[in-house]
mmCIF file of C-alpha atoms in Angstrom:
data_model
loop_
_atom_site.group_PDB
_atom_site.id
_atom_site.type_symbol
_atom_site.label_atom_id
_atom_site.label_comp_id
_atom_site.label_asym_id
_atom_site.label_seq_id
_atom_site.Cartn_x
_atom_site.Cartn_y
_atom_site.Cartn_z
ATOM 1 C CA UNK Z 1 296.529 254.304 68.511
ATOM 2 C CA UNK Z 2 292.367 254.320 67.430
ATOM 3 C CA UNK Z 3 292.853 250.951 65.856
ATOM 4 C CA UNK Z 4 294.405 249.112 68.600
ATOM 5 C CA UNK Z 5 291.786 251.166 70.932
ATOM 6 C CA UNK Z 6 289.191 249.932 69.604
ATOM 7 C CA UNK Z 7 290.611 246.148 69.514
ATOM 8 C CA UNK Z 8 290.792 246.289 73.041
ATOM 9 C CA UNK Z 9 287.380 247.625 73.481
ATOM 10 C CA UNK Z 10 285.917 245.080 71.068
ATOM 11 C CA UNK Z 11 287.741 242.161 73.115
ATOM 12 C CA UNK Z 12 285.488 243.314 76.448
ATOM 13 C CA UNK Z 13 282.311 243.885 74.663
ATOM 14 C CA UNK Z 14 282.351 240.194 73.344
ATOM 15 C CA UNK Z 15 282.501 239.133 76.709
ATOM 16 C CA UNK Z 16 279.710 241.085 77.291
ATOM 17 C CA UNK Z 17 277.565 241.866 74.986
ATOM 18 C CA UNK Z 18 276.997 238.195 73.203
ATOM 19 C CA UNK Z 19 273.823 239.239 71.168
ATOM 20 C CA UNK Z 20 276.126 241.500 69.648
ATOM 21 C CA UNK Z 21 278.803 239.327 68.819
ATOM 22 C CA UNK Z 22 278.093 238.912 64.860
ATOM 23 C CA UNK Z 23 278.705 242.722 64.611
ATOM 24 C CA UNK Z 24 281.412 242.360 66.659
ATOM 25 C CA UNK Z 25 283.735 240.063 64.800
ATOM 26 C CA UNK Z 26 283.039 241.190 61.142
ATOM 27 C CA UNK Z 27 284.787 245.190 62.889
ATOM 28 C CA UNK Z 28 287.705 242.850 64.733
ATOM 29 C CA UNK Z 29 288.161 241.293 61.322
ATOM 30 C CA UNK Z 30 288.353 244.582 59.431
ATOM 31 C CA UNK Z 31 290.184 246.508 62.022
ATOM 32 C CA UNK Z 32 292.717 243.823 61.994
ATOM 33 C CA UNK Z 33 293.804 244.091 58.276
ATOM 34 C CA UNK Z 34 293.586 247.923 59.024
ATOM 35 C CA UNK Z 35 296.248 247.039 62.290
ATOM 36 C CA UNK Z 36 298.439 245.217 60.638
ATOM 37 C CA UNK Z 37 298.545 247.803 57.647
ATOM 38 C CA UNK Z 38 299.415 250.340 59.715
ATOM 39 C CA UNK Z 39 302.759 248.554 61.773
ATOM 40 C CA UNK Z 40 303.777 248.276 58.389
ATOM 41 C CA UNK Z 41 304.147 251.709 58.094
ATOM 42 C CA UNK Z 42 301.517 251.888 54.725
ATOM 43 C CA UNK Z 43 298.212 254.029 54.674
ATOM 44 C CA UNK Z 44 294.982 252.533 54.948
ATOM 45 C CA UNK Z 45 294.004 253.741 51.357
ATOM 46 C CA UNK Z 46 295.967 250.989 50.096
ATOM 47 C CA UNK Z 47 294.937 247.925 51.264
ATOM 48 C CA UNK Z 48 293.231 245.188 49.342
ATOM 49 C CA UNK Z 49 290.056 244.163 49.697
ATOM 50 C CA UNK Z 50 288.265 246.509 51.437
ATOM 51 C CA UNK Z 51 284.292 246.486 50.762
ATOM 52 C CA UNK Z 52 281.376 249.268 51.398
ATOM 53 C CA UNK Z 53 280.820 247.651 53.774
ATOM 54 C CA UNK Z 54 284.134 247.046 55.650
ATOM 55 C CA UNK Z 55 284.084 250.477 55.066
ATOM 56 C CA UNK Z 56 280.768 251.371 56.879
ATOM 57 C CA UNK Z 57 281.609 249.396 59.866
ATOM 58 C CA UNK Z 58 284.242 251.740 60.747
ATOM 59 C CA UNK Z 59 283.442 254.879 59.337
ATOM 60 C CA UNK Z 60 282.494 256.850 62.729
ATOM 61 C CA UNK Z 61 286.440 256.410 63.238
ATOM 62 C CA UNK Z 62 288.124 259.386 60.833
ATOM 63 C CA UNK Z 63 291.299 257.059 59.884
ATOM 64 C CA UNK Z 64 293.366 259.837 58.389
ATOM 65 C CA UNK Z 65 295.232 257.583 56.746
ATOM 66 C CA UNK Z 66 291.614 255.908 55.030
ATOM 67 C CA UNK Z 67 290.931 258.985 53.506
ATOM 68 C CA UNK Z 68 291.787 260.540 49.419
ATOM 69 C CA UNK Z 69 294.841 262.918 49.980
ATOM 70 C CA UNK Z 70 295.374 265.480 47.273
ATOM 71 C CA UNK Z 71 298.933 267.111 47.707
ATOM 72 C CA UNK Z 72 299.545 270.016 45.709
ATOM 73 C CA UNK Z 73 303.184 270.855 44.644
ATOM 74 C CA UNK Z 74 303.423 275.222 44.311
ATOM 75 C CA UNK Z 75 306.498 275.451 41.924
ATOM 76 C CA UNK Z 76 305.993 279.185 41.820
ATOM 77 C CA UNK Z 77 307.200 279.551 37.830
ATOM 78 C CA UNK Z 78 308.313 276.228 36.754
ATOM 79 C CA UNK Z 79 306.600 273.209 37.646
ATOM 80 C CA UNK Z 80 307.860 270.805 39.486
ATOM 81 C CA UNK Z 81 309.841 268.203 38.078
ATOM 82 C CA UNK Z 82 307.515 265.145 36.228
ATOM 83 C CA UNK Z 83 309.337 262.247 37.790
ATOM 84 C CA UNK Z 84 308.797 264.141 41.482
ATOM 85 C CA UNK Z 85 304.888 264.727 40.922
ATOM 86 C CA UNK Z 86 304.851 260.476 39.581
ATOM 87 C CA UNK Z 87 306.573 259.710 42.743
ATOM 88 C CA UNK Z 88 303.321 259.454 44.742
ATOM 89 C CA UNK Z 89 302.229 256.645 43.457
ATOM 90 C CA UNK Z 90 299.993 255.449 46.393
ATOM 91 C CA UNK Z 91 295.786 254.656 45.678
ATOM 92 C CA UNK Z 92 293.375 257.380 46.123
ATOM 93 C CA UNK Z 93 296.096 260.090 45.996
ATOM 94 C CA UNK Z 94 296.831 262.655 43.310
ATOM 95 C CA UNK Z 95 300.404 265.222 43.110
ATOM 96 C CA UNK Z 96 299.784 268.121 40.990
ATOM 97 C CA UNK Z 97 301.805 270.833 39.878
ATOM 98 C CA UNK Z 98 300.646 274.185 40.368
ATOM 99 C CA UNK Z 99 302.568 277.874 39.244
ATOM 100 C CA UNK Z 100 300.963 279.533 42.870
ATOM 101 C CA UNK Z 101 302.710 283.327 42.270
ATOM 102 C CA UNK Z 102 301.525 283.073 38.385
ATOM 103 C CA UNK Z 103 298.584 282.656 38.563
ATOM 104 C CA UNK Z 104 297.660 284.681 41.187
ATOM 105 C CA UNK Z 105 298.938 287.324 38.453
ATOM 106 C CA UNK Z 106 296.749 286.247 35.858
ATOM 107 C CA UNK Z 107 293.690 285.879 38.691
ATOM 108 C CA UNK Z 108 294.337 290.385 38.831
ATOM 109 C CA UNK Z 109 293.682 289.966 35.108
ATOM 110 C CA UNK Z 110 290.569 291.509 33.015
ATOM 111 C CA UNK Z 111 288.453 288.467 32.378
ATOM 112 C CA UNK Z 112 288.999 288.628 28.453
ATOM 113 C CA UNK Z 113 292.884 288.401 28.921
ATOM 114 C CA UNK Z 114 292.990 285.494 31.350
ATOM 115 C CA UNK Z 115 292.407 282.818 28.868
ATOM 116 C CA UNK Z 116 295.033 284.103 26.293
ATOM 117 C CA UNK Z 117 297.998 284.123 29.360
ATOM 118 C CA UNK Z 118 296.615 280.983 30.365
ATOM 119 C CA UNK Z 119 297.255 279.981 26.999
ATOM 120 C CA UNK Z 120 300.678 281.970 26.445
ATOM 121 C CA UNK Z 121 302.253 279.499 29.514
ATOM 122 C CA UNK Z 122 299.972 276.275 28.887
ATOM 123 C CA UNK Z 123 298.041 276.250 31.346
ATOM 124 C CA UNK Z 124 295.153 274.282 30.077
ATOM 125 C CA UNK Z 125 293.169 275.690 33.657
ATOM 126 C CA UNK Z 126 293.098 277.322 36.236
ATOM 127 C CA UNK Z 127 294.326 275.879 39.540
ATOM 128 C CA UNK Z 128 291.537 277.260 42.060
ATOM 129 C CA UNK Z 129 289.490 275.116 39.051
ATOM 130 C CA UNK Z 130 291.509 272.089 38.588
ATOM 131 C CA UNK Z 131 292.165 271.423 42.602
ATOM 132 C CA UNK Z 132 287.765 271.982 42.707
ATOM 133 C CA UNK Z 133 287.645 269.042 39.976
ATOM 134 C CA UNK Z 134 290.264 266.426 41.360
ATOM 135 C CA UNK Z 135 288.901 267.008 44.956
ATOM 136 C CA UNK Z 136 285.098 265.937 43.207
ATOM 137 C CA UNK Z 137 286.698 263.182 41.644
ATOM 138 C CA UNK Z 138 288.526 261.866 45.064
ATOM 139 C CA UNK Z 139 285.652 261.386 46.762
ATOM 140 C CA UNK Z 140 283.706 260.076 44.173
ATOM 141 C CA UNK Z 141 280.921 262.895 44.550
ATOM 142 C CA UNK Z 142 279.547 265.218 41.328
ATOM 143 C CA UNK Z 143 276.969 268.776 41.198
ATOM 144 C CA UNK Z 144 273.396 268.609 39.817
ATOM 145 C CA UNK Z 145 271.253 271.566 39.339
ATOM 146 C CA UNK Z 146 268.406 273.410 40.584
ATOM 147 C CA UNK Z 147 267.189 276.381 37.836
ATOM 148 C CA UNK Z 148 264.499 278.389 38.960
ATOM 149 C CA UNK Z 149 263.146 282.209 38.194
ATOM 150 C CA UNK Z 150 265.258 283.843 40.708
ATOM 151 C CA UNK Z 151 267.872 281.418 41.969
ATOM 152 C CA UNK Z 152 270.515 278.432 40.260
ATOM 153 C CA UNK Z 153 271.650 276.215 42.748
ATOM 154 C CA UNK Z 154 274.151 273.148 43.125
ATOM 155 C CA UNK Z 155 273.921 269.850 44.735
ATOM 156 C CA UNK Z 156 276.793 267.107 45.304
ATOM 157 C CA UNK Z 157 276.097 263.424 44.784
ATOM 158 C CA UNK Z 158 277.900 260.589 45.098
ATOM 159 C CA UNK Z 159 278.873 259.638 41.313
ATOM 160 C CA UNK Z 160 276.151 257.271 40.607
ATOM 161 C CA UNK Z 161 273.104 258.162 42.802
ATOM 162 C CA UNK Z 162 269.476 257.970 41.091
ATOM 163 C CA UNK Z 163 267.467 260.386 40.116
ATOM 164 C CA UNK Z 164 265.364 259.411 43.848
ATOM 165 C CA UNK Z 165 268.625 260.226 45.878
ATOM 166 C CA UNK Z 166 269.302 263.687 43.890
ATOM 167 C CA UNK Z 167 265.559 264.385 44.959
ATOM 168 C CA UNK Z 168 266.017 263.133 48.824
ATOM 169 C CA UNK Z 169 269.124 265.908 49.348
ATOM 170 C CA UNK Z 170 266.910 268.274 48.352
ATOM 171 C CA UNK Z 171 264.156 267.889 50.555
ATOM 172 C CA UNK Z 172 262.873 264.358 51.891
ATOM 173 C CA UNK Z 173 259.580 265.127 50.746
ATOM 174 C CA UNK Z 174 260.494 265.322 47.304
ATOM 175 C CA UNK Z 175 262.034 262.133 47.783
ATOM 176 C CA UNK Z 176 259.224 260.542 49.638
ATOM 177 C CA UNK Z 177 256.659 262.137 46.746
ATOM 178 C CA UNK Z 178 258.630 261.546 44.200
ATOM 179 C CA UNK Z 179 256.908 261.022 40.795
ATOM 180 C CA UNK Z 180 259.125 261.751 37.873
ATOM 181 C CA UNK Z 181 262.448 264.182 37.445
ATOM 182 C CA UNK Z 182 262.629 266.682 34.197
ATOM 183 C CA UNK Z 183 266.776 266.664 33.172
ATOM 184 C CA UNK Z 184 268.229 268.803 30.912
ATOM 185 C CA UNK Z 185 272.255 267.863 30.183
ATOM 186 C CA UNK Z 186 274.126 271.298 31.108
ATOM 187 C CA UNK Z 187 275.671 271.683 27.486
ATOM 188 C CA UNK Z 188 272.445 271.564 26.326
ATOM 189 C CA UNK Z 189 271.451 274.425 28.351
ATOM 190 C CA UNK Z 190 274.789 275.962 27.936
ATOM 191 C CA UNK Z 191 273.997 275.704 24.004
ATOM 192 C CA UNK Z 192 270.414 276.307 23.659
ATOM 193 C CA UNK Z 193 270.278 279.044 26.085
ATOM 194 C CA UNK Z 194 267.423 278.482 28.362
ATOM 195 C CA UNK Z 195 265.166 276.598 29.566
ATOM 196 C CA UNK Z 196 262.540 277.410 27.505
ATOM 197 C CA UNK Z 197 264.834 276.985 24.183
ATOM 198 C CA UNK Z 198 265.786 273.021 26.026
ATOM 199 C CA UNK Z 199 261.865 272.863 26.265
ATOM 200 C CA UNK Z 200 261.044 273.393 22.654
ATOM 201 C CA UNK Z 201 263.839 271.987 20.969
ATOM 202 C CA UNK Z 202 262.388 268.085 22.439
ATOM 203 C CA UNK Z 203 265.960 268.251 24.728
ATOM 204 C CA UNK Z 204 264.457 268.215 28.163
ATOM 205 C CA UNK Z 205 263.851 264.302 29.048
ATOM 206 C CA UNK Z 206 261.280 262.335 31.796
ATOM 207 C CA UNK Z 207 262.870 260.222 33.684
ATOM 208 C CA UNK Z 208 261.875 257.434 36.681
ATOM 209 C CA UNK Z 209 263.385 256.546 40.373
ATOM 210 C CA UNK Z 210 266.414 254.761 38.627
ATOM 211 C CA UNK Z 211 268.263 257.471 36.657
ATOM 212 C CA UNK Z 212 270.967 257.807 37.115
ATOM 213 C CA UNK Z 213 271.991 261.131 37.822
ATOM 214 C CA UNK Z 214 274.987 262.762 35.323
ATOM 215 C CA UNK Z 215 277.482 265.355 36.630
ATOM 216 C CA UNK Z 216 275.939 268.790 35.609
ATOM 217 C CA UNK Z 217 272.755 267.948 34.947
ATOM 218 C CA UNK Z 218 269.799 270.175 35.887
ATOM 219 C CA UNK Z 219 266.268 268.736 36.707
ATOM 220 C CA UNK Z 220 263.293 269.708 38.214
ATOM 221 C CA UNK Z 221 261.196 267.239 40.247
ATOM 222 C CA UNK Z 222 257.854 265.943 39.871
ATOM 223 C CA UNK Z 223 256.044 265.158 43.731
ATOM 224 C CA UNK Z 224 253.315 264.065 45.181
#
């Protein structure tokens, strides 16, 4: 209905707004493809050939079947059959089998006991962690960290974001006055134990505006 209504409004605007016809024509072409896809009873996430510019034209319409989908199947103490997990083959879609009741019971255990029970039942990671990780993957986002004496904070950025874009997520002033980013890999911090030890080992790097942020980076922005 949203697509049909917008196509009808474009026809009205076409007659009244001659100066906007190029943009209206581009939007109409995208919506016409989407209308045909929906008429065929197929989700928009399966539509071929949509470019980032096409998606920007329809970003404000909240088209449900264009969004990524994570489907969770709670199998109790038994995982759903593998053929059921693989049957839903649409794009930007992940089907996951969880043992909800079992994991809820394991979550009540002391932290030092949980890993042993997860291993015993062949669960590589807790369901909550898996859902968060897969959600980030489907949305195409990742996290970087800022570490201070009194606070550690995670920030979300699109995969492929640059250092200056990450700085802008923290505060627009940091992006505007960006000079350099002090970058530490998460694994280095965990292995060495502190930022002081990371610096002593020469594992902290200075990166410029075009550095592509990696998942788990610890970033301190130098700015003017």
